[in-house]
Coordinates of C-alpha atoms in Angstrom, one line a residue:
X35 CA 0.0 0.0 0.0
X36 CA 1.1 3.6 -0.1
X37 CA 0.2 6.4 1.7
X38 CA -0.6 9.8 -0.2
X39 CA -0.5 13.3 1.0
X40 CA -2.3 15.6 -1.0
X41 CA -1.2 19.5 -0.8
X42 CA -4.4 20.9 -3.0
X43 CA -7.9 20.3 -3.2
X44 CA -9.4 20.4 -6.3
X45 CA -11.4 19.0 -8.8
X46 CA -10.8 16.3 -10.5
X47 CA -10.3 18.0 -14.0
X48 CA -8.9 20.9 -12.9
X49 CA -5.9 18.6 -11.4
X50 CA -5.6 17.2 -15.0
X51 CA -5.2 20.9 -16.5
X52 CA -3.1 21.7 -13.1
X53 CA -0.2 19.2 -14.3
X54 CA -0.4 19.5 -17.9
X55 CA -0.2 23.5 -17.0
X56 CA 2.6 22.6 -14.8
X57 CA 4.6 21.2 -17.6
X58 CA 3.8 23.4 -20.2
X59 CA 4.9 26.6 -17.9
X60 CA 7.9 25.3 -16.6
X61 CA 9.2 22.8 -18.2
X62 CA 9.3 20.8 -14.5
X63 CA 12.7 19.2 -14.5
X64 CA 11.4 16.2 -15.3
X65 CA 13.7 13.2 -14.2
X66 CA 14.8 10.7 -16.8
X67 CA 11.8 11.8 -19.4
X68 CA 12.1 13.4 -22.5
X69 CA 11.1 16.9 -21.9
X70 CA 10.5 17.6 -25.7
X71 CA 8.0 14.3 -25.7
X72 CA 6.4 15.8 -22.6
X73 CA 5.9 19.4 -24.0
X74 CA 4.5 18.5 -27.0
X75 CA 2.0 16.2 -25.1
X76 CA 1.3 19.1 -22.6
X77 CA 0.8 21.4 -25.9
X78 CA -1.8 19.1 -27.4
X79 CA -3.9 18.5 -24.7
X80 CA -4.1 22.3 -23.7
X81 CA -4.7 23.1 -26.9
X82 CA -7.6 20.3 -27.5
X83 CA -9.2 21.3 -24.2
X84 CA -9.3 25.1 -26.0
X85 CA -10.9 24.0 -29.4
X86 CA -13.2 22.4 -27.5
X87 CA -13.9 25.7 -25.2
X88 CA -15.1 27.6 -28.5
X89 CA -18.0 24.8 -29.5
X90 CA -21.0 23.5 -27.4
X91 CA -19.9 20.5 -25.0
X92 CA -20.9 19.7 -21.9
X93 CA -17.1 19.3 -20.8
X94 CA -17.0 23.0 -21.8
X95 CA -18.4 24.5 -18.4
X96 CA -15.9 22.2 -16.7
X97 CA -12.9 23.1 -18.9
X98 CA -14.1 27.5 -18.6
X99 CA -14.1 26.8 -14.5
X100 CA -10.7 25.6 -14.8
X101 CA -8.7 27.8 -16.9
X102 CA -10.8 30.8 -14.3
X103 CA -9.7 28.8 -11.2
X104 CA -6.1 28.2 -12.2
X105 CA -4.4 30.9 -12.8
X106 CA -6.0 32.5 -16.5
X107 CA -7.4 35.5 -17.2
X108 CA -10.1 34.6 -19.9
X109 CA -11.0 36.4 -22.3
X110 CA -14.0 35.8 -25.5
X111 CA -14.1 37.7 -29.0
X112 CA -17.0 38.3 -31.5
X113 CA -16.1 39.5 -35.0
X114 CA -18.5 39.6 -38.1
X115 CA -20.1 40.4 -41.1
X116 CA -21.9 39.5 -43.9
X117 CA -19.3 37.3 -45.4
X118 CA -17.9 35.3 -41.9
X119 CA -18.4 35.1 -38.3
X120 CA -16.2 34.1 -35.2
X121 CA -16.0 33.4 -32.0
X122 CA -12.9 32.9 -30.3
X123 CA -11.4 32.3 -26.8
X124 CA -8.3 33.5 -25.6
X125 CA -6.8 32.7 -22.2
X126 CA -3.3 33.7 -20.6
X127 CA -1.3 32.5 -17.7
X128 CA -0.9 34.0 -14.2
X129 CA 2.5 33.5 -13.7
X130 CA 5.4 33.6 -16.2
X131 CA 7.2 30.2 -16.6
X132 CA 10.5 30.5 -14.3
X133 CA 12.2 29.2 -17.6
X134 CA 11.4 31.6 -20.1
X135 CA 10.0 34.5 -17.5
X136 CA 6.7 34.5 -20.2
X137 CA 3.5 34.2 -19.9
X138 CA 1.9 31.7 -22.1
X139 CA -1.4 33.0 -24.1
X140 CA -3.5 30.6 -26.0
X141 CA -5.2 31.9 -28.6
X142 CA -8.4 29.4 -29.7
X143 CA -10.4 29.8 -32.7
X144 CA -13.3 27.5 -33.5
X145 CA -13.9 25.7 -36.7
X146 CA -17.1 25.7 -38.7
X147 CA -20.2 25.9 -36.8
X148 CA -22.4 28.1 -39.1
X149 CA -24.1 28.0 -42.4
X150 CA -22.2 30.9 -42.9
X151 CA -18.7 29.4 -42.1
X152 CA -20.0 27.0 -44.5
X153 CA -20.3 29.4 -47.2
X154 CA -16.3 30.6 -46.5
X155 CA -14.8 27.4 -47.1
X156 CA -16.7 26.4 -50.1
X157 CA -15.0 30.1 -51.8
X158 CA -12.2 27.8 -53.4
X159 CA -10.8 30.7 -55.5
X160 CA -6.9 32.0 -54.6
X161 CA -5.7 35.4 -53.9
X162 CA -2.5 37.5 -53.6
X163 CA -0.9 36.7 -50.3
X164 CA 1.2 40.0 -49.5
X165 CA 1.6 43.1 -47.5
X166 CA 3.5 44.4 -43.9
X167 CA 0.6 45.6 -42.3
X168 CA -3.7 45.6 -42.6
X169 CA -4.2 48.0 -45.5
X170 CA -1.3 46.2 -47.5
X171 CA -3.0 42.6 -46.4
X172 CA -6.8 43.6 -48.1
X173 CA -4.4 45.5 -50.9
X174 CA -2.8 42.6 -52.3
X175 CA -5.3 40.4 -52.2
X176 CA -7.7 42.7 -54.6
X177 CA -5.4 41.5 -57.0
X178 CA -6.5 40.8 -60.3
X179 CA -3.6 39.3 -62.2
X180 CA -1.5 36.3 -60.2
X181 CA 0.2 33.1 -61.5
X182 CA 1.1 30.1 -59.9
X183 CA 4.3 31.5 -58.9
X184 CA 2.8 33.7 -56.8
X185 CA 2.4 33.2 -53.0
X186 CA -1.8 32.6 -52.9
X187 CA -4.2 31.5 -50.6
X188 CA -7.6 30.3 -50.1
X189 CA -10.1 33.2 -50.9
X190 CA -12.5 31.9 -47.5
X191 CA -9.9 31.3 -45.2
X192 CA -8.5 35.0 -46.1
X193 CA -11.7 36.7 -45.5
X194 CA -12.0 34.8 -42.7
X195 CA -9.2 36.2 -41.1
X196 CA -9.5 39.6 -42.6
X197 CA -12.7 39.6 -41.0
X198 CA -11.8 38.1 -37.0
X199 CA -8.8 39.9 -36.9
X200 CA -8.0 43.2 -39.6
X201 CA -11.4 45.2 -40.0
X202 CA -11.7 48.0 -37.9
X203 CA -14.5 48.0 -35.1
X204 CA -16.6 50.9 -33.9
X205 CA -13.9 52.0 -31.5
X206 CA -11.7 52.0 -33.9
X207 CA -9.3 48.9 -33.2
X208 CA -8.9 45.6 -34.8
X209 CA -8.8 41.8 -33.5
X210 CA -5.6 41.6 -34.5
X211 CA -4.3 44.8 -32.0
X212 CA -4.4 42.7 -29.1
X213 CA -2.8 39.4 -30.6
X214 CA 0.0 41.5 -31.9
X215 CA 0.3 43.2 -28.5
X216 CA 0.9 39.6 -26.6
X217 CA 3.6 38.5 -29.3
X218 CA 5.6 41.6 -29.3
X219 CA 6.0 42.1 -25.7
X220 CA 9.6 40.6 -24.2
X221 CA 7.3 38.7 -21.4
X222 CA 4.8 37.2 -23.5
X223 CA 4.7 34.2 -25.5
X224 CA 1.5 33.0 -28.0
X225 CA -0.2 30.0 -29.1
X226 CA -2.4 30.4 -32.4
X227 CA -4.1 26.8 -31.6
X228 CA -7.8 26.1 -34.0
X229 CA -9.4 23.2 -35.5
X230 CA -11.1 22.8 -39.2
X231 CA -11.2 25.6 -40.4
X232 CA -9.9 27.8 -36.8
X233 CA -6.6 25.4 -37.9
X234 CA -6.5 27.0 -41.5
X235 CA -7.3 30.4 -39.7
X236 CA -4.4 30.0 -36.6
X237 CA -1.8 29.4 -39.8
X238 CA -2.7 32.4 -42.0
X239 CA -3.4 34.9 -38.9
X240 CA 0.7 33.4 -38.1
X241 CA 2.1 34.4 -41.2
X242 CA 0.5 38.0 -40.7
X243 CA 2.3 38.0 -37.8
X244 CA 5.1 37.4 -38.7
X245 CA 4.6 39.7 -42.1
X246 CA 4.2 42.1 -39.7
X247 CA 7.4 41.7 -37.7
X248 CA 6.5 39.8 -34.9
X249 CA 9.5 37.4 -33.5
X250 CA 9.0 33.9 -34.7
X251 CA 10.6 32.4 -32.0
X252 CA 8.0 33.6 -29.5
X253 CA 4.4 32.3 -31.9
X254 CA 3.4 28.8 -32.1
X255 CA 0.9 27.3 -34.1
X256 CA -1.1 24.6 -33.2
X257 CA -4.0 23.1 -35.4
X258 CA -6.1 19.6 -35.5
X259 CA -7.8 18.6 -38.8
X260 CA -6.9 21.7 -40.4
X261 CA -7.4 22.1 -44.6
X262 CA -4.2 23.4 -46.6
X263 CA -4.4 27.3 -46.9
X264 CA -1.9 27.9 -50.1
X265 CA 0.3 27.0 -52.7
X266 CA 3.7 25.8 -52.8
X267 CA 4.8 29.4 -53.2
X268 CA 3.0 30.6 -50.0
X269 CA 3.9 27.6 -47.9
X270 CA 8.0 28.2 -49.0
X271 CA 7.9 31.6 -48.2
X272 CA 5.2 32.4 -45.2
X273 CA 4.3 28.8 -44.0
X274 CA 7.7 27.5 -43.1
X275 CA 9.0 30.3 -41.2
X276 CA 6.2 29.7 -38.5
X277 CA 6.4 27.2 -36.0
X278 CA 3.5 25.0 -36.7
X279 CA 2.4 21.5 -35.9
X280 CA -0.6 20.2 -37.1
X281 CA -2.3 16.7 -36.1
X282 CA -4.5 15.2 -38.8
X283 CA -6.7 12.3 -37.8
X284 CA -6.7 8.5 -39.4
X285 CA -10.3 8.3 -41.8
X286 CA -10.6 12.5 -41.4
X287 CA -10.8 13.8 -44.9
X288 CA -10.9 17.7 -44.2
X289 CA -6.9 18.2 -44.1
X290 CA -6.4 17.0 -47.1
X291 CA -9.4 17.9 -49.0
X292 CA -8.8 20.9 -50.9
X293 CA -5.9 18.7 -52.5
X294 CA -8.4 16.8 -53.4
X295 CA -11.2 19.5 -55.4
X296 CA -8.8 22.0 -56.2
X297 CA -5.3 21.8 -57.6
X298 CA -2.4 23.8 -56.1
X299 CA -2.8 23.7 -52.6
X300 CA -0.4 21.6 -50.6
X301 CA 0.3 21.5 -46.6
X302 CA 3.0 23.5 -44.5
X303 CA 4.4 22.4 -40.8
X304 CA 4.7 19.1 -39.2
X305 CA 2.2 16.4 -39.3
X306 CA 1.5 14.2 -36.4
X307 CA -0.5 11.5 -37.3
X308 CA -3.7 10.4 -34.6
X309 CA -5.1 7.3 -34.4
X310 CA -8.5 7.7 -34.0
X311 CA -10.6 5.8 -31.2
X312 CA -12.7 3.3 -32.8
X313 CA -15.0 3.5 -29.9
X314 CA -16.8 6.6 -30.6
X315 CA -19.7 7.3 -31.9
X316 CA -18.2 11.2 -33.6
X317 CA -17.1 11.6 -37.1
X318 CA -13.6 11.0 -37.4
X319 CA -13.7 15.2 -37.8
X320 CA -14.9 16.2 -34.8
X321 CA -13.3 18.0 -32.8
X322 CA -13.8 15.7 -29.9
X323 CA -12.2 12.6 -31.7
X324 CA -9.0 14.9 -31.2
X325 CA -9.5 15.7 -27.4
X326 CA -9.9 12.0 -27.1
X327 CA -6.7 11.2 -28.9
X328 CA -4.8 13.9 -27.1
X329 CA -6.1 12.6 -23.7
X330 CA -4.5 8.9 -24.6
X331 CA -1.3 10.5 -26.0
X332 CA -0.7 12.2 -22.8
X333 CA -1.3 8.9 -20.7
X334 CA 0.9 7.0 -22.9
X335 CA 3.6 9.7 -22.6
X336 CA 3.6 9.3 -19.0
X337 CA 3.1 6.1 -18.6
X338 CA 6.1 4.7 -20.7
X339 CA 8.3 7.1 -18.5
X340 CA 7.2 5.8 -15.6
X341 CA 5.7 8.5 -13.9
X342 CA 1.9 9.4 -12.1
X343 CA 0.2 12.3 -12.8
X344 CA 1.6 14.0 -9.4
X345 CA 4.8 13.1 -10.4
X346 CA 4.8 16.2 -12.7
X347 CA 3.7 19.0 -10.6
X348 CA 4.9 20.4 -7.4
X349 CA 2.0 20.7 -5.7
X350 CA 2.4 22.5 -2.5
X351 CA 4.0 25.2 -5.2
X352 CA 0.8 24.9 -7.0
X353 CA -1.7 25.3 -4.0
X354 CA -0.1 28.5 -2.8
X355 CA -0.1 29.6 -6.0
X356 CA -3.4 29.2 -7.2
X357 CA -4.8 29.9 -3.7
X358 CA -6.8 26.8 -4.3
X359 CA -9.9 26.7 -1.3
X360 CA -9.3 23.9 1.3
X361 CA -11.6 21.2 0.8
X362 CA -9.9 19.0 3.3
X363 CA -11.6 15.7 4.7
X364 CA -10.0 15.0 7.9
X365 CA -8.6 11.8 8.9
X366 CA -7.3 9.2 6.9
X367 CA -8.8 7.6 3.6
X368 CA -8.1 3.7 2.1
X369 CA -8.8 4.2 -1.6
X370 CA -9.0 0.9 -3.5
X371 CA -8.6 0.0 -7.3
X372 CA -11.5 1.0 -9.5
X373 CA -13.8 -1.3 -10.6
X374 CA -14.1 -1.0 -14.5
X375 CA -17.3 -3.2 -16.1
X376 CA -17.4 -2.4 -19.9
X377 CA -18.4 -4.5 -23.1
X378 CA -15.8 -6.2 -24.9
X379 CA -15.8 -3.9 -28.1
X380 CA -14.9 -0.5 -25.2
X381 CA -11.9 -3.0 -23.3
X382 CA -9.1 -1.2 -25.1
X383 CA -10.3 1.9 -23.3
X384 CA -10.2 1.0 -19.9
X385 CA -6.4 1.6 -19.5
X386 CA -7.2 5.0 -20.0
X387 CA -10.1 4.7 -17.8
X388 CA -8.4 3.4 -14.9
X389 CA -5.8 5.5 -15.2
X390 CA -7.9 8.8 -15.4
X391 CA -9.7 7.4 -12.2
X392 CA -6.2 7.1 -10.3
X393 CA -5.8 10.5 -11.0
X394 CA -8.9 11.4 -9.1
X395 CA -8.7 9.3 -6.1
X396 CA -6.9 11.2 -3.8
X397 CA -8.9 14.6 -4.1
X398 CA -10.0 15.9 -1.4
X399 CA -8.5 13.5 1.3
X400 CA -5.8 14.8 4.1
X401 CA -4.1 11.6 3.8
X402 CA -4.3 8.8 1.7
X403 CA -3.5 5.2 1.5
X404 CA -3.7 3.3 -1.8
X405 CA -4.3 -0.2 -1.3
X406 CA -4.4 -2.9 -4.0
X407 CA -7.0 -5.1 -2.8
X408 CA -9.9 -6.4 -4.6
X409 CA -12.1 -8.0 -2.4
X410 CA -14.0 -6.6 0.2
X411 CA -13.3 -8.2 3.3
X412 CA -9.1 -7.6 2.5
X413 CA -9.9 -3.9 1.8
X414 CA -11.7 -3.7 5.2
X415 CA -8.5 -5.6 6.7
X416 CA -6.6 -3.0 5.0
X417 CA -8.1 -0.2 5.6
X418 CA -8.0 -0.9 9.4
X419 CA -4.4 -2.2 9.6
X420 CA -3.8 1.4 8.1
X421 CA -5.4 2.9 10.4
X422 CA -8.6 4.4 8.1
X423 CA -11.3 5.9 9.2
X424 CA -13.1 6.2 5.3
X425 CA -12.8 3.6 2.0
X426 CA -13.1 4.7 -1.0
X427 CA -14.9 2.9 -4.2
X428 CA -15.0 4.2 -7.6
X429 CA -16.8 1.7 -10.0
X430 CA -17.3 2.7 -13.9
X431 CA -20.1 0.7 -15.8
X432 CA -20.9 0.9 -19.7
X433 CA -23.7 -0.1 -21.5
X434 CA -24.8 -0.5 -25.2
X435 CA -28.0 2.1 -25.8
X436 CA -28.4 1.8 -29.3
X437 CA -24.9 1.1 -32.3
X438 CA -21.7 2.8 -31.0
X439 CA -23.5 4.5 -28.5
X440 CA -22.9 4.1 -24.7
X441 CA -24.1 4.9 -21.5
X442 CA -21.2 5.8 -19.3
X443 CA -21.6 5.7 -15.5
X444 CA -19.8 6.6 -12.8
X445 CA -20.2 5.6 -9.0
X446 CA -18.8 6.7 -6.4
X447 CA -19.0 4.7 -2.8
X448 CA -17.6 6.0 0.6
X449 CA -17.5 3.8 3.7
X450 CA -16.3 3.3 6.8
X451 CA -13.7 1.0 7.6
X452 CA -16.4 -1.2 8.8
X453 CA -18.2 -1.2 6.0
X454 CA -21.2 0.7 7.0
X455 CA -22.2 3.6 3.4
X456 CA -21.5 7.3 4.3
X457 CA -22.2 9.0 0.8
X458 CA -22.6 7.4 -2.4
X459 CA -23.3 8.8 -5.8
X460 CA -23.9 8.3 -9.3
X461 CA -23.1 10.4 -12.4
X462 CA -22.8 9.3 -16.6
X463 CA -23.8 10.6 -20.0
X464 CA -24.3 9.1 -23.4
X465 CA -21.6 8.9 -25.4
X466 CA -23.3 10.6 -28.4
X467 CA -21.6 13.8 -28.4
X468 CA -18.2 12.8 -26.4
X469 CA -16.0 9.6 -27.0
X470 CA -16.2 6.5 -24.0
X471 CA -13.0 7.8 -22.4
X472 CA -14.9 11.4 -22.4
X473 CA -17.5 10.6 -20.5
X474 CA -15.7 8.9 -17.8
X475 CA -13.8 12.4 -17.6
X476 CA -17.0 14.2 -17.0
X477 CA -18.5 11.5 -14.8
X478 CA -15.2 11.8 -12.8
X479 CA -15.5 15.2 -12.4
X480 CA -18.7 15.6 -11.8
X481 CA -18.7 12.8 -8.7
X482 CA -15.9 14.8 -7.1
X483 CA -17.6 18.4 -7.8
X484 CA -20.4 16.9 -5.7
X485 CA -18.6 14.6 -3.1
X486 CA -20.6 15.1 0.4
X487 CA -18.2 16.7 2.8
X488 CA -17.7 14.8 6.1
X489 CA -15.1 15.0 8.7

C-alpha cells in the first residue's frame, strides 16, 4: 500500500489541466523523461481542451471553471459580417514560466459551426498573399492578375481572417491589435491553436504576424484537422518560417481535401498522425475525436516514463499559487482500485479509464493510503491495519444504448472502515456527443464536484 498526502484540493479536471499547466509553464525538471515528448504532449492537450472551449460541449463548463480557477485571465471575442463570423477564446497565464520568464497565451479559434462558415470554405478561388501591415494585407489580395508563382491562398480562409482579426470596429481597433500586442512584448509568448477551419485560420493569422514583424521564435501554431491554406509558393515563403504543428486524424478527410477538389494547394508544418478511437460514436472530424486522442497521448507519454500524474507538478508550489480553497476531509482515507465493467468492443479503453480514475482518487483527502485489494473483506483488513477511518470505491459501468452509442456511469461509494455507506453517488452521460473515455472524464469530475463533505 502507499500512503498519499495531498497538498491541494481540487477537482478532478482541474488537477488534469493543473499538471499539464505545470509542464507546459515550466518545463518541471522532469527526471529521466524526455522533456520535448512531454511538451509537445502538454501542448496538445491544452490546446484540444481550448478547441473544444469555442464549440457547445458539456465538458465546456468544466474546462471555462478551470482555466478561471487556475491561474487564467479569460477572455471571449465576436467579429462579423456579412461574409464570416467568429467566435474565439483566448486565455493567458498567471504567472510567467521560471524558464522563459513568459507568460503563455492561448489563442483558440473555432472551426465551422455556421451555415455561414460554410459558405467561407466552399469560396475555393486564390488570392495574392502580401503586404506588412492591414491595408497592405486587403491590398494585395484585390489582385486581379497572379500566376502560380505567386504566393496565394484560399479566398474563405482569407476573409475569414481579414474579417476576426483586420477590419476596424466601432472603436476603432482591430482583433488583430491585441494578438500583436501579446507576441511583441519581451514577457509574453502566444499560441495560435484552431481546429477545421480555426486550424486553417491560426496558420494564416501566423504568417500576418510574422509579415508584420512579430519574432518567430515567440508564436506557435497549433492546429487539428486543419485544410491546406496555399500553394507551394505561400507555404515556402510564409508557412515555413512559423512554428507550426498540425495533427491530422486517421479516416478525417478535411486536411487534405482541398488537395483533393482544387489543384495547387499543398500543406505547410509538421504532421503528427492520430489514431482515431474506434470507440466513438463522432465523425472521425470532430473535434472531440482529437481531445480523445490527445487525452491517450498524454497517458501514454507518461506512462512509458514511468511517472503518475503528481509526479509532474509540485503541488504544495501549486496550492499557494493558485490559492486553491481547502476542501480537506480530515482523517485518513483507504482508496482501493476502480472497478471497471465495460463490453468487450470498449476493453481497449479501460487503461485510460483506470488511469484517469487514479488521478482522481486522492482529491480531497488529508491523507491517503492506496491499497491494491480487490475484495471486500481484504480492503476492510486494510483499511484498518492502516489505520482508516473512510474507504473509497469508484466503479465505472458501460452499457450499449443503441450502435456505438454508450451509457457511461460513474459511481462513487464512501465507507467506513467497517463497511457501513456514508455517501454514495452516481453520475454518466451518453456517449453521443463525447467519446467512452470522455465521458468517464465528465462522470469523474462531476462525482468529485459533488462529493458530500464529512469530517
Amino acid at each position: 500500500m502507499k500512503i498519499l498526502k495531498c497538498a491541494y484540493k481540487a477537482k478532478f479536471i482541474k488537477k488534469v489541466v493543473i499538471s499539464v499547466t505545470c509542464v507546459l509553464l515550466a518545463g518541471c525538471s522532469l527526471v529521466q523523461a524526455d522533456q520535448a515528448k512531454q511538451q509537445a504532449a502538454s501542448t496538445q492537450l491544452l490546446c484540444a481542451m481550448g478547441d473544444m472551449l469555442v464549440y457547445d460541449s458539456q465538458l465546456n463548463d468544466a474546462f471555462k471553471s478551470v482555466l478561471g480557477d487556475f491561474g487564467y485571465e479569460v477572455a471571449a471575442f465576436s467579429n462579423q459580417n456579412k461574409r464570416a463570423s467568429t467566435n474565439f477564446v483566448l486565455f493567458r497565464s498567471l504567472e510567467p514560466s521560471p524558464q522563459t520568464n513568459r507568460y503563455i497565451n492561448i489563442l483558440a479559434i473555432p472551426g465551422t459551426e455556421k451555415m455561414k462558415d460554410v459558405e467561407v470554405d466552399l469560396r475555393f478561388g486564390k488570392v495574392l498573399f502580401g503586404g506588412t501591415n492591414p491595408a497592405e494585407f486587403a491590398e494585395f489580395a484585390k489582385t486581379e492578375k497572379t500566376t502560380s508563382a505567386d504566393p496565394l491562398v484560399h479566398r474563405g480562409f482569407n476573409d475569414y481572417t481579414q474579417t476576426a482579426f483586420f477590419t476596424t470596429r466601432p472603436d476603432g481597433t482591430m482583433g488583430v491589435d491585441k494578438v500583436f500586442e501579446i507576441v511583441k512584448a519581451d514577457s509574453e509568448q502566444l499560441i495560435l491553436t484552431g481546429h477545421s477551419l480555426g486550424g486553417a485560420v491560426s496558420v494564416l493569422l501566423g504568417s500576418r504576424l510574422q509579415c508584420m514583424g512579430a519574432p518567430m521564435d515567440e508564436l506557435e501554431v497549433v492546429t487539428f484537422g486543419a485544410p491546406a491554406v496555399g500553394n507551394q509558393v505561400f507555404a515556402d515563403k510564409y508557412g515555413s518560417k512559423v512554428n507550426y504543428t498540425r495533427y491530422t486524424m486517421s479516416g478525417d478527410p478535411v486536411h487534405g481535401m482541398l488537395q483533393l477538389l482544387k489543384s495547387g494547394y499543398v500543406q505547410t508544418g509538421k504532421e503528427v498522425k492520430c489514431q482515431r478511437n474506434p470507440n466513438s460514436y463522432r465523425f472521425s472530424h470532430n473535434m472531440a475525436e482529437y481531445l480523445d486522442y490527445s487525452i491517450r497521448n498524454y497517458l501514454d507519454v507518461m506512462e512509458q516514463d514511468g511517472m503518475a500524474l503528481n509526479d509532474y507538478v509540485d503541488t504544495t508550489a501549486v496550492s499557494k499559487k493558485f490559492s486553491l480553497p481547502e476542501k480537506n476531509i480530515k482523517g485518513r482515507v483507504y482508496l482501493t482500485p476502480a472497478v471497471i465493467t465495460l463490453p468487450d468492443e470498449l476493453l481497449n479503453d479501460k487503461k485510460y479509464m483506470s488511469r484517469l480514475t487514479e488521478l482522481l482518487s486522492d482529491y480531497g483527502f488529508d491523507e491517503a493510503v492506496k491499497g491494491d485489494e480487490t475484495d471486500t473483506a481484504a480492503q476492510l483488513k486494510g483499511a484498518q491495519q492502516a489505520g482508516c477511518g473512510r474507504i473509497s470505491r469508484v466503479a465505472i459501468d458501460a452499457r450499449q444504448i443503441k450502435k456505438k452509442v454508450y451509457q457511461v456511469t460513474v459511481n462513487e461509494e464512501i465507507t467506513d472502515a467497517y463497511g457501513n455507506i456514508v455517501s454514495t453517488q452516481t453520475c454518466g452521460t451518453a456517449t453521443d456527443n463525447v467519446s467512452p473515455i470522455e465521458a468517464v472524464l465528465f462522470g469523474l469530475g462531476r462525482c468529485v464536484t459533488n462529493r458530500q463533505m464529512f469530517k
